[in-house]
XYZ file of C-alpha atoms in Angstrom:
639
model
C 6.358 -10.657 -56.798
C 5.070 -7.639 -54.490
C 1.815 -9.446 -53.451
C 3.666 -12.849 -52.749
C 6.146 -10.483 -50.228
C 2.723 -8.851 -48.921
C 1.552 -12.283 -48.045
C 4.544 -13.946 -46.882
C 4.440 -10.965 -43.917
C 0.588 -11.495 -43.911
C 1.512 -14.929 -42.861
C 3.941 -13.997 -40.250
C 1.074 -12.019 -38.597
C -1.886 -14.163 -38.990
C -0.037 -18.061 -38.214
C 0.969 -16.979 -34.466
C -1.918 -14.935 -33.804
C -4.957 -16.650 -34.975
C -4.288 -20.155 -36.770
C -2.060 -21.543 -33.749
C -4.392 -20.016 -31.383
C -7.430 -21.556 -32.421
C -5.904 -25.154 -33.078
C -4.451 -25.440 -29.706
C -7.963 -24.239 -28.410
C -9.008 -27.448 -30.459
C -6.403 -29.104 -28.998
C -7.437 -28.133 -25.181
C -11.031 -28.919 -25.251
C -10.334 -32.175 -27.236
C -7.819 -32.962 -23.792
C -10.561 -31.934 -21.402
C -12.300 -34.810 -22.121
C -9.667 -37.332 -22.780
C -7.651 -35.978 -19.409
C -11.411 -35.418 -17.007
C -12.253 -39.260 -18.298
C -9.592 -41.312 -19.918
C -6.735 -40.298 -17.529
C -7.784 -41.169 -14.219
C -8.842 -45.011 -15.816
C -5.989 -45.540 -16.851
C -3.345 -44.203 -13.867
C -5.819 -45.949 -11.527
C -6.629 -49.560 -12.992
C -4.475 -49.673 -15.987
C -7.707 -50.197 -18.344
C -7.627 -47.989 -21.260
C -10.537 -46.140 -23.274
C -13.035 -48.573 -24.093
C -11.608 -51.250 -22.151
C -12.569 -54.266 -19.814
C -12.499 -55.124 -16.713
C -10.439 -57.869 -17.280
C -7.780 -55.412 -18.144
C -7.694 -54.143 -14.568
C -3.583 -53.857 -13.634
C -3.355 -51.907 -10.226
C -0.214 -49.423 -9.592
C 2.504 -51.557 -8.082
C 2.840 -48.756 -5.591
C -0.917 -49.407 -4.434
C 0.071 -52.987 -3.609
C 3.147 -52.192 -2.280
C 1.668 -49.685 0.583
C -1.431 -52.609 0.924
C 1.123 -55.104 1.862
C 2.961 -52.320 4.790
C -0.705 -51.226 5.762
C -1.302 -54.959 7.045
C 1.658 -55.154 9.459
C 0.590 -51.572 10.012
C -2.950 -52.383 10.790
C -2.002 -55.174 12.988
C 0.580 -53.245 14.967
C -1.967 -50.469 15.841
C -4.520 -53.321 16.998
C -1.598 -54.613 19.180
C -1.178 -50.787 20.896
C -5.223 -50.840 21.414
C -4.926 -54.320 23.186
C -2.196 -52.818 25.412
C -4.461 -49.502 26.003
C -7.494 -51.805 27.866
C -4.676 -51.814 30.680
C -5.009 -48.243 31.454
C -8.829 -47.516 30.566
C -11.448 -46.167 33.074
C -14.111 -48.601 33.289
C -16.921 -46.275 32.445
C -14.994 -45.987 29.134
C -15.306 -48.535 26.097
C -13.426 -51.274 25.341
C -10.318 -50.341 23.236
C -10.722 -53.354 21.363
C -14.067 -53.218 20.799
C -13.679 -50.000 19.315
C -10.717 -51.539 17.028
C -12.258 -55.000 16.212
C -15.319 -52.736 14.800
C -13.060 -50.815 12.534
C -10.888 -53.400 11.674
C -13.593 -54.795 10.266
C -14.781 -52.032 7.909
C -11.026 -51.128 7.359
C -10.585 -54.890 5.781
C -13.628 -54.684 3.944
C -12.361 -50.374 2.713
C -9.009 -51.863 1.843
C -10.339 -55.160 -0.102
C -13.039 -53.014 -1.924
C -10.917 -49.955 -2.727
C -10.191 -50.560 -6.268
C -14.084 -51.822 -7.022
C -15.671 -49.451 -5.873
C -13.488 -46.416 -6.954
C -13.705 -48.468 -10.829
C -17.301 -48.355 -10.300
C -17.848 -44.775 -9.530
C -15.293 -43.745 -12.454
C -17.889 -46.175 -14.669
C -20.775 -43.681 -13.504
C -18.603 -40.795 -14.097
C -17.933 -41.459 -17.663
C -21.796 -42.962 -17.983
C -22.845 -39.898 -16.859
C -20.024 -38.089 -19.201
C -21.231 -39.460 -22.224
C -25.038 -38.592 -21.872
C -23.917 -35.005 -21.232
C -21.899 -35.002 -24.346
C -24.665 -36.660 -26.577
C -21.263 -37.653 -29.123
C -21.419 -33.889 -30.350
C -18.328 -32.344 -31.154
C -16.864 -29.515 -29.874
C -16.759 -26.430 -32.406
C -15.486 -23.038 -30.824
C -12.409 -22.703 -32.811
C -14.521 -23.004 -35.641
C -16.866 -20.727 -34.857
C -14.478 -17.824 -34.021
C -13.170 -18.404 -37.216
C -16.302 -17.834 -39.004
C -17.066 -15.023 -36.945
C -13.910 -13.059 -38.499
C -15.366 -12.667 -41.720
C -17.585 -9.294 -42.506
C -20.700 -10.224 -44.121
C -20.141 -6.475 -46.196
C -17.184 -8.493 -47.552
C -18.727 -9.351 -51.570
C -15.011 -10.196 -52.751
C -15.141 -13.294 -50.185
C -17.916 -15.512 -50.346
C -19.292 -17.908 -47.344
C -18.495 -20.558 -49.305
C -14.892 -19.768 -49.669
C -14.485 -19.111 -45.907
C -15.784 -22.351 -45.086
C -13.930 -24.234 -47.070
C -10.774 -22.196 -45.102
C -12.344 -23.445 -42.261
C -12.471 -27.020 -42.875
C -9.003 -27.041 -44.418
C -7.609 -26.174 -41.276
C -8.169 -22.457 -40.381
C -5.784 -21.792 -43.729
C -5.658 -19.278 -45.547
C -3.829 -20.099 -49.527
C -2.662 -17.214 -51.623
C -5.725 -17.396 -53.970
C -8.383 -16.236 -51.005
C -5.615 -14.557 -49.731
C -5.968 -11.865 -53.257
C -8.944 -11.218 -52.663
C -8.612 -9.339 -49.395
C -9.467 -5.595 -49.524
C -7.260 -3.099 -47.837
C -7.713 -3.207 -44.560
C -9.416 -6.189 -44.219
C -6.462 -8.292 -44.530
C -5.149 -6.885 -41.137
C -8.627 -6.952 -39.190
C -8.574 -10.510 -40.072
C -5.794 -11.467 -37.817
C -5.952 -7.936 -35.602
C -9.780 -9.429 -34.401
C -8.624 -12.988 -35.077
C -5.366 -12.422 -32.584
C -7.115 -10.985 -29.811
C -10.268 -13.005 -30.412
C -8.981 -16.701 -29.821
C -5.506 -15.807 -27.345
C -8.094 -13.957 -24.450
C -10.148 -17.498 -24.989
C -7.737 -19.574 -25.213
C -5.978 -18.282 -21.668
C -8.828 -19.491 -19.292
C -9.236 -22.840 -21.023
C -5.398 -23.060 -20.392
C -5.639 -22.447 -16.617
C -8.352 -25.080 -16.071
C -6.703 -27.771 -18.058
C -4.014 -27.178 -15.582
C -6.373 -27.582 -12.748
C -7.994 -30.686 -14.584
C -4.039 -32.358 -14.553
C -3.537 -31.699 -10.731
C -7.389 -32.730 -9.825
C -6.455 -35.852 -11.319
C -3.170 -36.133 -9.824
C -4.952 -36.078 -6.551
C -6.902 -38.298 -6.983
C -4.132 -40.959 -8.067
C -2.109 -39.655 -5.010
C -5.393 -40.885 -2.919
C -5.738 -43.856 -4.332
C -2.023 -44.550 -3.490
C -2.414 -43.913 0.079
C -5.621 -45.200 0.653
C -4.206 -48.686 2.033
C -2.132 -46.487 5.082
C -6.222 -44.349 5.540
C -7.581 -48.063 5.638
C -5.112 -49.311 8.292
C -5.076 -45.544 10.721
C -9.423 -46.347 10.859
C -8.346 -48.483 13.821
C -7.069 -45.952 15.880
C -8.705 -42.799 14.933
C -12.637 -44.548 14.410
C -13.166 -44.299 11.369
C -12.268 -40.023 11.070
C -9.675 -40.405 8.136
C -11.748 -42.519 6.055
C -14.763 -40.737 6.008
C -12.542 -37.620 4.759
C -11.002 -39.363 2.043
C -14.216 -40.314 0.240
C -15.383 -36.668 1.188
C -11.807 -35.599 -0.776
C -12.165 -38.010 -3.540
C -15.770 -37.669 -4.805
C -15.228 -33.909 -4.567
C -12.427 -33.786 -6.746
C -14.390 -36.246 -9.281
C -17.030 -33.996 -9.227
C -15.236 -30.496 -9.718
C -13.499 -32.374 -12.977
C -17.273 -34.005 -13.816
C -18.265 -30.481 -13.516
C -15.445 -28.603 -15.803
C -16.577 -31.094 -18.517
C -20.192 -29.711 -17.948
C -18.845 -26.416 -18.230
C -17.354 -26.836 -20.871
C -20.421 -28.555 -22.624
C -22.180 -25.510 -22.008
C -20.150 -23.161 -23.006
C -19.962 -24.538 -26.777
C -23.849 -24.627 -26.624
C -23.449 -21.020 -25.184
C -21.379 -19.463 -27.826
C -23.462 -21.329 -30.731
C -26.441 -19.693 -29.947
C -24.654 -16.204 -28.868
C -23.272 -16.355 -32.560
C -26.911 -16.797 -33.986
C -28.086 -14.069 -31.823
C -25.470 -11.331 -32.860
C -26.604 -12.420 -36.527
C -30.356 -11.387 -35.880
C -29.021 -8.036 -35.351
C -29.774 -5.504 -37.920
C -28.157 -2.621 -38.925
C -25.240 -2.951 -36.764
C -21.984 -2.620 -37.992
C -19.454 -5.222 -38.352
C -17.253 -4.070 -35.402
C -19.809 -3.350 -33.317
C -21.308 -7.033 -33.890
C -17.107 -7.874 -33.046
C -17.364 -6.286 -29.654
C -20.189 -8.053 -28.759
C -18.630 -11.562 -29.710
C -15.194 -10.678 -28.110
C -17.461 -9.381 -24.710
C -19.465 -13.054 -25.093
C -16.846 -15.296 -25.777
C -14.146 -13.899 -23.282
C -17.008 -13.316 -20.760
C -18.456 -16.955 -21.315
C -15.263 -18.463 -21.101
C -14.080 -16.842 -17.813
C -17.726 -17.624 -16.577
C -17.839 -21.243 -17.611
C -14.351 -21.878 -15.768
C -16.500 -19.911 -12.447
C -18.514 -22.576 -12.920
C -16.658 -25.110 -11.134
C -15.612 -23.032 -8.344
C -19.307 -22.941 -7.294
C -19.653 -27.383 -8.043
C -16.344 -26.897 -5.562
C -17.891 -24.928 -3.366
C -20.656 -27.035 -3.151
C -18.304 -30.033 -2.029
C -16.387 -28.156 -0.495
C -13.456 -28.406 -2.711
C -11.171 -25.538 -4.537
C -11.253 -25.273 -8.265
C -8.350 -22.665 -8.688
C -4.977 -23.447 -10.288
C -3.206 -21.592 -7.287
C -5.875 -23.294 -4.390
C -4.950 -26.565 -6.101
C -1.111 -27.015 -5.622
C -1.328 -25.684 -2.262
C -4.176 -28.665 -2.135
C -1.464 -30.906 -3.315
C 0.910 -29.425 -1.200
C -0.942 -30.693 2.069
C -2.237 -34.083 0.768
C 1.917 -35.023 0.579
C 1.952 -33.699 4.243
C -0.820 -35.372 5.345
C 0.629 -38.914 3.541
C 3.285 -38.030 5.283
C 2.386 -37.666 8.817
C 0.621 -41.339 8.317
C 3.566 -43.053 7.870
C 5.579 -44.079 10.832
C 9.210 -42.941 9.049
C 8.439 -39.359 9.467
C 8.022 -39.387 13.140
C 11.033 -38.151 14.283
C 10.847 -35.271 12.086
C 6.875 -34.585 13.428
C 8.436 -34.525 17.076
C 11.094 -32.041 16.110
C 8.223 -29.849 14.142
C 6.014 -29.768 16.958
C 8.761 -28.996 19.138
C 9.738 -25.966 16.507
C 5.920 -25.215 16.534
C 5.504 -25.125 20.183
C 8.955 -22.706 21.003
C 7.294 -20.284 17.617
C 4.108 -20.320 19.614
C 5.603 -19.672 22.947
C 7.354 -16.783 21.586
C 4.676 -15.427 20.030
C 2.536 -15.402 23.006
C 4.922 -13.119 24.743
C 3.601 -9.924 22.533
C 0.192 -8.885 22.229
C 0.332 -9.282 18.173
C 1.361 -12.678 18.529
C -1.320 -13.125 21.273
C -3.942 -12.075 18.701
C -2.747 -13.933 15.636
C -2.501 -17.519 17.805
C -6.197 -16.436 18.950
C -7.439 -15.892 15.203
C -6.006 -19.027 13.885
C -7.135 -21.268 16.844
C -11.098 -19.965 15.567
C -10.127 -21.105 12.222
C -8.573 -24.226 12.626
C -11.529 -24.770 14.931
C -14.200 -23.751 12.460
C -12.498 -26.264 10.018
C -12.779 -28.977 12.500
C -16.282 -28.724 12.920
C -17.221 -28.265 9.506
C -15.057 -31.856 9.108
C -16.567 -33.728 11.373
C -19.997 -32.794 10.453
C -21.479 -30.511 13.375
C -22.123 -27.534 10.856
C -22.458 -27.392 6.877
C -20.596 -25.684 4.503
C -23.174 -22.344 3.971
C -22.615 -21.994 8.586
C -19.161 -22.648 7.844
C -18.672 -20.010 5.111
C -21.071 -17.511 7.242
C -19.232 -18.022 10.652
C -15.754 -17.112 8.356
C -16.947 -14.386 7.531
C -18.197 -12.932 10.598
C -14.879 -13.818 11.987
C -13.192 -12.365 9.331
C -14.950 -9.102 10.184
C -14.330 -9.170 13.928
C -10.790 -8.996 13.030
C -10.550 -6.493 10.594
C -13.098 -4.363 13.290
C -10.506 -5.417 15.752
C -7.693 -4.029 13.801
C -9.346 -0.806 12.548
C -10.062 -0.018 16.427
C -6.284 -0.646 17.411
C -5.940 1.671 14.800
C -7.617 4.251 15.856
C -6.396 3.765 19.521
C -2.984 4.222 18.250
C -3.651 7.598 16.035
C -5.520 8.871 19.154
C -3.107 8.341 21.742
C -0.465 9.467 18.831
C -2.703 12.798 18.461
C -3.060 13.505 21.853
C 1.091 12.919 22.423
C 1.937 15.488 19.640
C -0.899 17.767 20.929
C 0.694 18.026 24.526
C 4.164 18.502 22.940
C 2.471 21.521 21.069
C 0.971 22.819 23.628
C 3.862 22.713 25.598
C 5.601 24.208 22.776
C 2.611 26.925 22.640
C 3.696 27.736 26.695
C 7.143 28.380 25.500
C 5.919 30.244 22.912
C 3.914 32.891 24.573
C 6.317 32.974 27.171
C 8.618 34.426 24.663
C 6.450 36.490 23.470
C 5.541 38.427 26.256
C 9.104 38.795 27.394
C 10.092 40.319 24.021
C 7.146 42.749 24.076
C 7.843 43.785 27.572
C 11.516 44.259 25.627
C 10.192 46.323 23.416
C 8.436 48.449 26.022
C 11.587 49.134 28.128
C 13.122 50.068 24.634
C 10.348 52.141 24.020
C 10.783 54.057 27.561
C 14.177 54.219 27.645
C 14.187 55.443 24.357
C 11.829 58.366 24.972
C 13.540 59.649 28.554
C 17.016 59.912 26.781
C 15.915 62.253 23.765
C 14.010 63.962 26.668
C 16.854 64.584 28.672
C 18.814 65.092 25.419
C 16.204 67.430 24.006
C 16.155 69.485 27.176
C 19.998 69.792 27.287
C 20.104 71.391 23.693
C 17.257 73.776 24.430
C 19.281 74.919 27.713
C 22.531 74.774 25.045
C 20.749 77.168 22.385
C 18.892 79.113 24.975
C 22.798 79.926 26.428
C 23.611 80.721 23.133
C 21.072 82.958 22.215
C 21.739 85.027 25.070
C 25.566 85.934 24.073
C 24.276 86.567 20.710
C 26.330 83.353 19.360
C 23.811 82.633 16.248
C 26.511 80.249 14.311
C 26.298 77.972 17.779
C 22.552 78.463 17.705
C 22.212 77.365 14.105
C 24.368 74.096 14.963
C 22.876 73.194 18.161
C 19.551 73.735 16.673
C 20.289 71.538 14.077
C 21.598 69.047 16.077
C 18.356 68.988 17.888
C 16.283 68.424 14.718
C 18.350 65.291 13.933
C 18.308 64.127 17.393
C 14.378 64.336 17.336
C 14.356 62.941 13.556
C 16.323 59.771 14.909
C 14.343 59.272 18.043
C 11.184 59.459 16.058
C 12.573 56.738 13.588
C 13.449 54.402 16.466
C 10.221 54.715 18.020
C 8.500 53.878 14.764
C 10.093 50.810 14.502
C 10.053 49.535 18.069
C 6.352 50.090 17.460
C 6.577 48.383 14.477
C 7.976 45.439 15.983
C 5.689 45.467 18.766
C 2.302 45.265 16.610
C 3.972 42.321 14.784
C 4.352 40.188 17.943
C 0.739 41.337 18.914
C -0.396 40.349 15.791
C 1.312 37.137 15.916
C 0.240 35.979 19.229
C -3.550 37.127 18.223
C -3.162 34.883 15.355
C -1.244 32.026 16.597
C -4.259 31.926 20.034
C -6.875 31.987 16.488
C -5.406 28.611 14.897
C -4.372 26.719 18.315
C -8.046 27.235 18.986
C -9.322 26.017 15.880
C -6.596 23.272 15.493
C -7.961 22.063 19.333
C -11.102 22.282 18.374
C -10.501 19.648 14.946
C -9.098 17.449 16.994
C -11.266 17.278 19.819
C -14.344 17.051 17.360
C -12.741 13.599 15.369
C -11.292 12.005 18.390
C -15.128 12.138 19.519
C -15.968 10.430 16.312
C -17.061 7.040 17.300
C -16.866 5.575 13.557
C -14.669 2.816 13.467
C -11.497 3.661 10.930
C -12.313 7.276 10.708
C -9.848 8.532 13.422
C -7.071 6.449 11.599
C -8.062 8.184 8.136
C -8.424 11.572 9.889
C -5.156 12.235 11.740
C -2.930 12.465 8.623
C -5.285 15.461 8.609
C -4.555 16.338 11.870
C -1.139 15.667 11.301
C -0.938 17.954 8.942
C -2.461 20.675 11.187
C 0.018 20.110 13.858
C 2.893 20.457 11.440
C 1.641 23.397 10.173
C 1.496 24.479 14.072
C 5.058 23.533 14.127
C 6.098 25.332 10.914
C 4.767 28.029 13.209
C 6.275 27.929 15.709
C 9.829 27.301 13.957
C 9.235 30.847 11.940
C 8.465 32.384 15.473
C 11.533 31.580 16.446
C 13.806 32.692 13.577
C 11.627 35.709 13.675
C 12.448 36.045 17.514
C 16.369 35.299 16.658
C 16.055 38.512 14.268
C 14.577 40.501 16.709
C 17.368 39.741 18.968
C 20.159 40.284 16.649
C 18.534 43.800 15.852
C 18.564 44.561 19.128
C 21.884 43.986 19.953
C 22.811 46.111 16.941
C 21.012 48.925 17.990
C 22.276 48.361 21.867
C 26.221 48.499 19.889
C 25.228 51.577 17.894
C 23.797 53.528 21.299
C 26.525 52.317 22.807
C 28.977 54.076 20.100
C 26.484 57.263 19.656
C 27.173 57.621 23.338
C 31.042 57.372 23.626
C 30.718 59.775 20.616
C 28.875 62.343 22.675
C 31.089 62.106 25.364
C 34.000 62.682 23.442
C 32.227 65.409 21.621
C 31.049 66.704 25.211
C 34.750 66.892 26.139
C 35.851 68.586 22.679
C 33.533 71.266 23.708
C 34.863 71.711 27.125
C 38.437 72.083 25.735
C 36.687 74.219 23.403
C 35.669 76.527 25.972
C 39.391 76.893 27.821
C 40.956 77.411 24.816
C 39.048 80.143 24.100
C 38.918 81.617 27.233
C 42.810 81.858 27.350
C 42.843 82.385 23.310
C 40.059 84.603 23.026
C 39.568 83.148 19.705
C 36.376 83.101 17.527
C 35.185 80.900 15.021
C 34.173 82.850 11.705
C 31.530 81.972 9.359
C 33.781 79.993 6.768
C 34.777 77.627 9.920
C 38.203 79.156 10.569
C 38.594 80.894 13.939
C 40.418 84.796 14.636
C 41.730 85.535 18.023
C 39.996 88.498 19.691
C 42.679 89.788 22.096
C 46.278 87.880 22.998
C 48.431 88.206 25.731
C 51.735 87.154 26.578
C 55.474 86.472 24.537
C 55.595 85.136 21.023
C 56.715 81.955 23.158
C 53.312 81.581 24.989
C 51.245 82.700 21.576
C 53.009 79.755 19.613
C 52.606 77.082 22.437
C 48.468 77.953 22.691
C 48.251 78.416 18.824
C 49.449 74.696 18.577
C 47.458 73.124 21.413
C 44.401 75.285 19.580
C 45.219 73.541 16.725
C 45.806 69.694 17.952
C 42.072 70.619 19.424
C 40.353 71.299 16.609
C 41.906 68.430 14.413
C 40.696 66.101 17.176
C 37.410 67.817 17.280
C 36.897 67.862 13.497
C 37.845 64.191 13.334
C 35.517 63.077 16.313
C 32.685 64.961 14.003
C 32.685 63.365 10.664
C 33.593 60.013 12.893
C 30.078 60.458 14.388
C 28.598 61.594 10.719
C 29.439 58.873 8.609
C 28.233 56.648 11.928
């Protein structure tokens, strides 16, 4: 009961990975030839496979559009009788000219269906020789290909006769898999037959619309028969051109596909010559043949089609179809109103696109085109000058467009490079004025602790001569913190002023070397190597930027600091002078006191004079004095 689950989900695995796989591949190859011969007999002339020509039933359609190209063929000989009435006489005779292709155009319209039936008789003539009767056998020959030859427990015998039943596998082969070889059967199987089987898909596709085509041609061939009159002869010469080439890419898939059986039968024998190889690597090598051959044998008829001059694509073809219905439709006369209005659309699209210089240049690229298609229609060059002088046009335009390119990253260098540089004259402008800051800071600085300086050593040298060592002691010290302070603020102007050397040094190093880059690839005369190089120099001027932005925050800090220090000079000063006028009252108060300040900080009067009355009225204003004074003092210290 186990095993039968095991192979029930074996079976879900292996019947949508390899068996239906490989039987629609059957199925595909089978329809190549039915759909490349059978098909187009039948839509055509109604005769089936193996049929007569006494079977022959044209599409009602075809007789339909026969009938309307006869009053259509005799109005446009009417409108060439009417055009000998306006002729030069140096010219030809409009109806000359129209009785000559009347003439073939009754003869193209009366022998259509012959001769097409006769050329689709020599297609499947020459269809049958390359076919020899042989069958086609790739399905069965991937499936053979699955099995290990290490595998004892299966024998050939009882893998063939899987093959011939179908690609199935019963339960009784099914038991006597070995783990794992169960899952590389439909693992290998799987990815074996689905990456054939999608090419061989795609060109069926393109067999259907080739075939299509052609019907769609054979429809409208009446209306191509009847327009010979007035255009001499153009349109008919480019639907046989049309038609045999799409006969020919389909002859040629068959080919292909004849080939490409004969291709993988021997490519099998081959990879069974080889000795000592393992099993998988013999795999890789039919997977790499198979999938390769079958992708190759489908390129196959894009190089018959480029030899007619015909696409063999599934995308190239419905855009083919596309503009077959358009040109059907600009031969018939109901569509004329609706061809005015277009070419009047057309005409205001062009006129508005000539008024830029892109739409200047893309009118100019497809007029080239359109004319190197006309020529290669009407003969003057073959397809190999054709597909040369595309090229070379091609290239102009992408040379073209590579040295716009370049023009615009230049003159977009160059734009950002004068905006640095003016940026660079701000800079240094700034820069100088800050350092020539710095220097008045620097001067200024040095005269007042001078002057300050000299004013204690006059102070102390006062006080040394009255003997007053406690005032010595604290002007002394006063000097020592005045110097301390000084010398710290010098340091740092300094500081500050080696910085902004250092920066402008540095900033002159990289604008030099950034000018220099640029100047060395905008002399580059390669053609798309400016455009590739100025994200590099884009990059440089940013970083010149970045820069330049932390110059100016650095230049902001430098002024906040200084205006800081200008605030705290300013208070140190209005602290002196209030400590400056202390002193002073200081010095009257002790002159009418006679007081003296002890060494614990209190102060003794020395000799008093006067009533209680005046003694009480000094003691206080001493006092208010020295509170004030005291204050103003650890004011200034904690500042």
């Amino acid at each position: 009961m186990f095993n039968g689950l095991l192979y029930a989900l074996w079976c879900v695995a292996y019947y949508p990975l390899v068996y239906i796989p490989l039987h629609l591949l059957e199925f595909i190859l089978k329809a190549f030839i039915t759909i490349g011969v059978g098909l187009p007999q039948y839509l055509l002339f109604g005769i089936p496979i193996n049929g007569k020509f006494s079977d022959i039933q044209l599409p009602l359609m075809f007789l339909r559009i026969a009938i309307i190209s006869i009053f259509v063929f005799a109005i446009l000989f009417v409108c060439s009788a009417v055009r000998v009435q306006f002729q030069k006489d140096d010219q030809e005779s409009p109806i000359k000219i129209a009785l000559k292709n009347s003439i073939f155009g009754t003869i193209w319209l009366i022998g259509i269906p012959i001769a097409l039936f006769v050329f689709h008789t020599i297609i499947n003539i020459l269809t049958s020789l390359i076919l020899g009767g042989e069958s086609i056998s790739i399905s069965r020959t991937i499936f053979l290909s699955l099995r290990n030859p290490e595998w004892k427990n299966i024998p050939v015998s009882l893998w063939e006769e899987a093959a011939n039943k179908g690609y199935r596998i019963d339960y009784y082969t099914y038991k006597k898999f070995q783990s794992p070889q169960d899952i590389e059967v439909f693992f290998v199987g799987g990815l074996i037959s689905i990456a054939t089987l999608i090419p061989f898909a795609l060109a069926i596709l393109t067999v259907v619309q080739k075939v299509f085509q052609q019907l769609f041609l054979f429809v409208i061939s009446p209306f191509i028969a009847a327009s010979s009159v007035s255009d001499d002869g153009r349109r008919m010469k480019q639907f046989q051109e049309m038609y045999a080439a799409k006969s020919f890419v389909v002859l040629g898939m068959i080919i292909a596909l004849q080939l490409y059986a004969v291709y993988v039968t021997r490519a099998q024998r081959w990879i069974g010559t080889i000795q000592d190889a393992a099993w998988w690597y013999k795999i890789i090598l039919f997977f790499a043949i198979l999938v390769g051959g079958g992708v190759a044998a489908m390129g196959i008829t894009n190089e018959i089609a480029a030899f007619v001059g015909e696409s063999a694509s599934a995308r190239e073809t419905m855009g083919e179809t596309k503009n077959l219905f358009s040109s059907a439709l600009s031969l018939g006369g109901a569509v004329g109103a609706a061809k005015f209005a277009g070419s009047k659309g057309l005409a205001i699209t062009k006129f508005g696109l000539k008024r830029t210089r892109t739409g200047t240049r893309l009118l100019e690229n497809r007029s080239e085109k359109q004319l190197l298609k006309n020529r290669l229609k009407s003969g003057h060059i073959s397809l190999g000058d054709y597909n040369r002088s595309k090229a070379a046009l091609i290239n102009d335009i992408r040379t073209s467009k590579l040295e716009r390119k370049d023009e615009r990253a230049e003159n977009k260098a160059r734009k950002k490079d004068f905006v640095a540089d003016k940026n660079q004259a701000k800079i240094k402008a700034d820069i100088n004025k800050q350092n020539n800051r710095v220097d008045d800071q620097i001067a200024e600085t040095t005269e007042k602790t001078n002057e300050r300086v000299a004013l204690l050593n006059q102070r102390i040298d006062e006080a040394k001569s009255v003997r007053d060592t406690s005032r010595v002691a604290r002007l002394s010290s006063e000097l020592d913190r005045v110097k301390a302070k000084s010398d710290k603020k010098l340091t740092k102007l300094n500081t500050k002023k080696e910085q902004i050397t250092n920066y402008a040094s540095e900033n002159d190093i990289e604008l030099n070397k950034d000018k220099a880059d640029v100047d060395s690839w905008l002399k580059d005369e390669h053609i798309g190597h400016k455009a590739s190089d100025f994200m590099a120099s884009d990059k440089r001027l940013a970083k010149r930027s970045n820069r330049q932005l932390r110059w100016m925050k650095l230049r902001d800090t430098y002024a906040n600091q200084l205006i800081k220090d200008e605030d705290k000079q300013a208070h140190i000063k209005k602290a002196q002078k209030q400590a400056k006028r202390t002193e002073v009252l200081q010095s009257e108060l002790d002159k009418k006191t006679k007081t003296r300040k002890n060494e614990d900080g209190s102060f003794s009067p020395i000799h008093t004079k006067g009533t209680n009355k005046n003694k009480l009225k000094y003691k206080r204003k001493k006092l208010d004095l020295l509170s004030k004074y005291s204050d103003s003092n650890d004011s200034l210290s904690s500042k």
